[in-house]
XYZ file of C-alpha atoms in Angstrom:
347
model
C 10.223 -34.894 1.196
C 6.259 -34.154 1.297
C 5.892 -36.093 5.063
C 8.582 -34.573 6.550
C 7.975 -30.943 5.512
C 4.220 -31.708 7.508
C 6.220 -33.340 10.729
C 8.247 -29.352 10.836
C 5.178 -27.525 10.503
C 3.611 -29.816 13.987
C 6.616 -29.719 15.676
C 6.684 -26.049 15.499
C 2.755 -25.555 15.292
C 2.491 -27.119 17.909
C 5.551 -25.741 19.740
C 4.524 -21.884 19.256
C 0.822 -23.062 20.709
C 2.994 -25.194 23.780
C 4.923 -21.948 24.596
C 2.193 -19.805 24.184
C 0.102 -21.584 26.434
C 2.577 -22.148 29.199
C 2.824 -17.819 28.681
C -0.704 -17.578 28.915
C -0.693 -19.968 32.111
C 2.517 -17.776 34.392
C 0.472 -16.714 36.817
C 2.570 -13.115 37.332
C 2.018 -12.239 41.211
C 4.509 -16.115 41.137
C 7.633 -14.550 42.436
C 9.064 -18.034 41.196
C 8.206 -16.710 37.701
C 8.402 -12.735 37.363
C 9.673 -10.249 38.908
C 9.568 -7.728 35.983
C 6.228 -5.642 37.449
C 6.082 -4.317 33.731
C 6.321 -7.747 32.596
C 3.264 -8.801 34.581
C 1.135 -5.908 34.286
C 1.622 -6.993 29.926
C 0.455 -10.383 30.890
C -2.511 -10.414 33.114
C -3.814 -7.901 30.403
C -2.548 -9.290 27.149
C -4.408 -12.081 25.743
C -4.012 -14.622 22.401
C -2.981 -12.658 18.914
C -3.760 -13.415 15.253
C -0.327 -14.781 13.371
C -0.171 -16.283 9.984
C 1.965 -19.323 10.762
C 4.326 -20.300 8.101
C 7.808 -21.743 8.243
C 11.162 -21.723 6.058
C 10.494 -24.894 4.520
C 6.272 -24.641 3.226
C 6.930 -20.904 2.558
C 3.379 -21.405 0.592
C 1.707 -22.487 2.767
C 0.049 -20.502 5.849
C -2.678 -20.903 8.246
C -3.705 -18.700 11.006
C -3.158 -19.630 14.651
C -3.419 -17.573 18.169
C -0.987 -17.689 19.805
C 0.780 -15.227 23.803
C 2.013 -12.338 22.757
C 5.719 -13.149 23.485
C 5.366 -16.243 21.541
C 4.084 -14.531 18.423
C 7.299 -11.691 18.549
C 9.246 -15.499 18.343
C 7.338 -16.403 15.165
C 7.906 -13.421 13.998
C 11.517 -13.172 14.548
C 12.239 -17.291 13.703
C 9.531 -17.745 11.313
C 7.956 -16.491 7.920
C 5.426 -16.526 9.639
C 3.131 -12.849 9.697
C 1.271 -10.836 11.568
C -2.210 -12.795 10.856
C -5.166 -13.022 9.838
C -3.571 -14.970 6.080
C -4.236 -13.166 3.303
C -5.054 -13.664 0.369
C -4.026 -12.788 -3.085
C -3.194 -11.211 -6.144
C -1.263 -12.783 -9.338
C 2.049 -11.090 -9.206
C 3.253 -8.583 -11.774
C 7.099 -9.191 -13.126
C 9.361 -5.926 -11.797
C 12.870 -5.251 -11.625
C 14.351 -8.316 -10.044
C 11.585 -9.555 -8.151
C 8.133 -9.041 -8.843
C 4.695 -7.293 -6.653
C 1.367 -7.908 -6.104
C -1.015 -7.162 -4.256
C -2.734 -8.750 -0.876
C -5.468 -8.333 1.555
C -5.992 -9.018 4.382
C -10.016 -9.944 6.166
C -11.380 -10.765 8.946
C -14.674 -12.317 8.605
C -16.327 -9.903 6.998
C -14.143 -6.804 7.640
C -11.162 -6.009 6.469
C -8.292 -5.220 7.994
C -4.900 -4.319 5.247
C -4.858 -4.393 1.916
C -2.045 -3.204 0.090
C 1.328 -4.190 -2.194
C 3.947 -6.471 -1.153
C 7.458 -7.683 -3.035
C 10.602 -8.786 -2.234
C 13.605 -6.587 -1.591
C 15.376 -7.586 -4.644
C 12.398 -5.620 -7.165
C 14.474 -2.749 -5.990
C 17.284 -3.808 -7.705
C 17.409 -4.039 -11.678
C 14.353 -1.480 -11.862
C 13.728 0.094 -15.561
C 15.879 3.867 -15.865
C 13.684 5.022 -18.877
C 11.867 7.678 -17.761
C 8.914 6.590 -19.158
C 7.263 2.409 -20.418
C 5.403 4.602 -24.269
C 2.603 4.449 -22.846
C 0.776 6.708 -22.916
C 1.898 8.987 -25.001
C 1.269 12.460 -27.054
C 3.213 14.702 -29.025
C 1.712 17.986 -27.512
C 3.229 20.696 -29.036
C 3.006 18.572 -33.238
C 6.570 18.631 -33.880
C 6.542 14.751 -35.227
C 8.493 13.108 -32.392
C 7.628 12.549 -28.844
C 9.316 14.119 -26.215
C 9.804 11.228 -23.141
C 9.823 14.046 -20.306
C 7.305 16.212 -21.592
C 4.751 15.027 -23.759
C 4.548 11.336 -21.691
C 3.200 10.082 -17.872
C 2.854 7.363 -15.628
C 6.355 6.350 -15.521
C 6.560 2.271 -15.570
C 3.011 1.043 -14.391
C 2.048 -2.308 -14.265
C -2.439 -3.001 -13.821
C -2.662 -5.130 -11.022
C -5.681 -7.352 -9.543
C -7.020 -6.703 -5.961
C -7.945 -10.292 -4.625
C -11.629 -11.197 -5.346
C -12.466 -12.100 -1.305
C -12.005 -8.162 -0.954
C -13.420 -6.464 -3.492
C -16.538 -8.865 -3.107
C -17.194 -8.263 0.430
C -19.626 -5.914 0.823
C -19.348 -1.831 0.636
C -16.061 -2.577 -1.166
C -15.307 0.498 -3.028
C -11.258 -0.632 -4.074
C -11.957 -2.269 -7.311
C -8.353 -2.064 -8.523
C -3.954 -1.271 -8.412
C -1.940 0.719 -10.046
C 1.232 0.107 -9.686
C 3.685 3.110 -11.220
C 7.712 3.398 -10.825
C 9.148 6.873 -12.101
C 12.834 6.383 -12.465
C 13.374 10.095 -12.973
C 10.404 11.402 -10.408
C 8.020 13.660 -12.311
C 6.222 17.572 -11.095
C 6.901 19.221 -9.947
C 10.422 20.271 -10.375
C 12.286 19.967 -6.993
C 9.510 18.165 -5.252
C 8.429 14.926 -7.013
C 12.068 14.695 -9.309
C 13.460 12.016 -8.079
C 13.120 8.586 -8.699
C 9.573 6.902 -6.171
C 6.776 4.426 -7.032
C 3.252 5.580 -6.768
C 1.009 2.688 -5.105
C -2.309 3.428 -6.159
C -5.963 1.798 -5.042
C -8.767 2.692 -7.644
C -12.161 3.259 -6.594
C -12.523 4.197 -10.629
C -13.094 0.980 -12.556
C -10.351 0.018 -14.814
C -11.876 0.966 -17.515
C -13.370 4.233 -16.596
C -9.253 4.592 -16.385
C -8.952 3.236 -19.086
C -11.357 5.720 -21.387
C -9.122 9.063 -20.208
C -7.270 9.531 -23.491
C -4.188 11.256 -23.869
C -3.879 14.854 -25.578
C -2.261 18.316 -25.653
C -3.861 19.734 -22.656
C -2.578 19.695 -18.616
C -0.096 16.296 -18.596
C -0.625 15.105 -22.495
C -3.612 14.616 -21.461
C -7.489 14.531 -23.797
C -8.720 17.953 -23.021
C -12.328 17.698 -22.854
C -10.987 14.890 -20.711
C -9.102 16.983 -19.116
C -12.351 19.670 -18.518
C -14.200 15.863 -16.514
C -10.962 15.303 -14.507
C -11.052 18.904 -12.680
C -15.094 18.568 -11.974
C -14.566 20.302 -8.090
C -15.713 17.693 -5.771
C -18.099 19.566 -3.750
C -17.263 20.858 -0.179
C -18.120 18.385 1.811
C -16.534 14.777 0.164
C -12.888 16.338 -0.210
C -10.627 15.248 2.180
C -9.356 17.513 5.049
C -6.543 20.034 3.475
C -6.468 18.584 0.161
C -6.807 21.079 -2.425
C -7.146 20.610 -6.953
C -4.754 21.941 -8.080
C -5.952 21.592 -12.072
C -2.755 18.262 -12.228
C -5.165 15.823 -14.384
C -2.557 13.598 -17.030
C -3.990 10.960 -19.287
C -5.433 7.786 -18.128
C -4.695 8.965 -14.975
C -7.333 11.732 -14.002
C -6.678 14.369 -11.608
C -4.792 15.036 -8.451
C -5.353 16.736 -4.992
C -2.822 17.546 -2.902
C -2.280 18.174 0.913
C -0.407 21.088 0.601
C 0.621 21.240 4.126
C 2.724 18.534 3.940
C 5.890 18.051 4.339
C 7.455 18.183 1.107
C 5.569 22.346 0.162
C 7.399 23.195 3.489
C 10.849 22.817 2.296
C 11.885 19.450 3.792
C 12.767 16.823 0.796
C 10.396 14.475 -0.252
C 9.674 11.134 1.065
C 6.517 9.978 1.716
C 3.013 11.267 0.829
C -0.295 10.670 0.612
C -2.515 11.678 -2.179
C -5.780 11.449 -3.293
C -7.295 11.043 -7.192
C -10.046 12.730 -9.127
C -11.991 12.241 -11.475
C -15.637 13.461 -13.066
C -16.031 15.569 -8.944
C -15.913 12.115 -7.264
C -12.570 9.990 -5.570
C -11.071 8.164 -7.718
C -7.931 6.365 -6.220
C -6.020 6.889 -3.059
C -1.944 6.474 -3.200
C 0.604 6.344 -1.006
C 3.688 8.256 -3.249
C 6.723 6.779 -1.553
C 10.804 6.984 -3.072
C 13.019 4.540 -3.200
C 15.407 6.014 -1.476
C 13.087 6.282 1.533
C 12.432 1.515 1.107
C 16.068 1.086 0.750
C 16.572 2.817 3.865
C 14.425 0.959 6.161
C 15.883 -2.278 4.848
C 19.022 -0.228 6.940
C 17.873 0.475 9.446
C 17.873 4.325 8.741
C 14.287 4.875 8.575
C 11.527 3.428 10.267
C 8.420 1.205 9.361
C 5.733 2.973 10.795
C 1.714 4.055 9.763
C 0.230 7.791 9.254
C -2.724 8.775 9.282
C -5.135 8.936 6.430
C -7.002 12.559 6.152
C -10.077 11.783 5.580
C -13.523 14.159 3.941
C -16.448 14.887 6.568
C -19.037 12.761 4.400
C -17.811 10.004 1.502
C -20.034 9.969 -1.731
C -20.352 6.537 -1.379
C -20.718 4.265 1.353
C -17.985 1.515 2.390
C -15.028 0.993 3.913
C -13.017 3.270 4.108
C -8.879 2.803 5.828
C -8.063 5.344 8.427
C -4.151 5.099 7.705
C -1.344 4.108 5.382
C 1.908 1.952 6.525
C 4.811 1.470 4.841
C 7.325 -1.704 6.937
C 10.103 -4.353 5.871
C 9.783 -7.563 7.389
C 13.355 -8.199 7.292
C 12.646 -12.457 8.684
C 10.599 -12.626 4.600
C 12.896 -9.591 3.476
C 10.604 -7.686 2.048
C 8.347 -5.171 1.834
C 4.366 -3.562 2.060
C 2.936 -0.872 1.564
C -0.528 -0.918 3.243
C -3.684 0.862 4.501
C -4.909 -0.224 6.944
C -7.968 0.733 10.522
C -11.082 0.179 8.357
C -13.794 1.969 9.300
C -17.435 2.044 7.514
C -18.455 5.198 6.232
C -21.701 5.756 5.249
C -23.034 7.737 2.419
């Protein structure tokens, strides 16, 4: 069986590379070979691209190859391959009927993509209760805890980022956290629909874990609430984001973009949040509804990217993403939520 898998791997790789080479050898001006001027122009200007080659008979074996543009499209359709370079992965955590894990794609010493990946069946069998009960506080002192008003965090999955990413010089991201909120959360009529919070933390996990539950804000300790809402100096505050003092236990403060569509009579589908604690950015967070993911797989919503609004200056220099993306990879039957287009910023 191993010999058969190796043979099929070599055959497919050889075929892809042969197709790629043939494509590049076709002369755009040869009337016997090309009839479309747009295709001819593309052939002249497009070079080989990186693809992480993955075959269906060896789904856990990945190898970065370079092929022509159109050959890459064949691989991305007919195999389990994905746009390269190949990823490094964090350990998976169970969720629903599937799992979720982090991944990172790195080109030399430059981060290319960091994100979460999960199979389609993760969206089935999800928790239905408001919370996992990890972060609750009897705020009214009546001796019982109301999970709807005295608990925060939904159902959380702390995740390690790949060490290949966190060990890069100038990489501010330290770990990741997924929260699934079966009933959403406040504010009412804004984010009160089933959704996922995908956190990429610049704050250490130990510091985050030390943000205690208590009777202030969103079930947060009052001293920690005061620390959480400390204002960020204007030059470090991302453009259009405001501090509404929305601080919660085991999380910190949440800065929102009041220009985002959900604040202007448009139903929430996806948005981007910044976290803050002790007057510093503590996490970057795409927030996405369950329905939006389902709509992508059904062909109703597109896979696409959105720009991430930046501050004038970062308090901590290093690599920061310029866009976040939500994708459904039909050939792999999975979703990715990622941050891309990293640029290195001085402090």
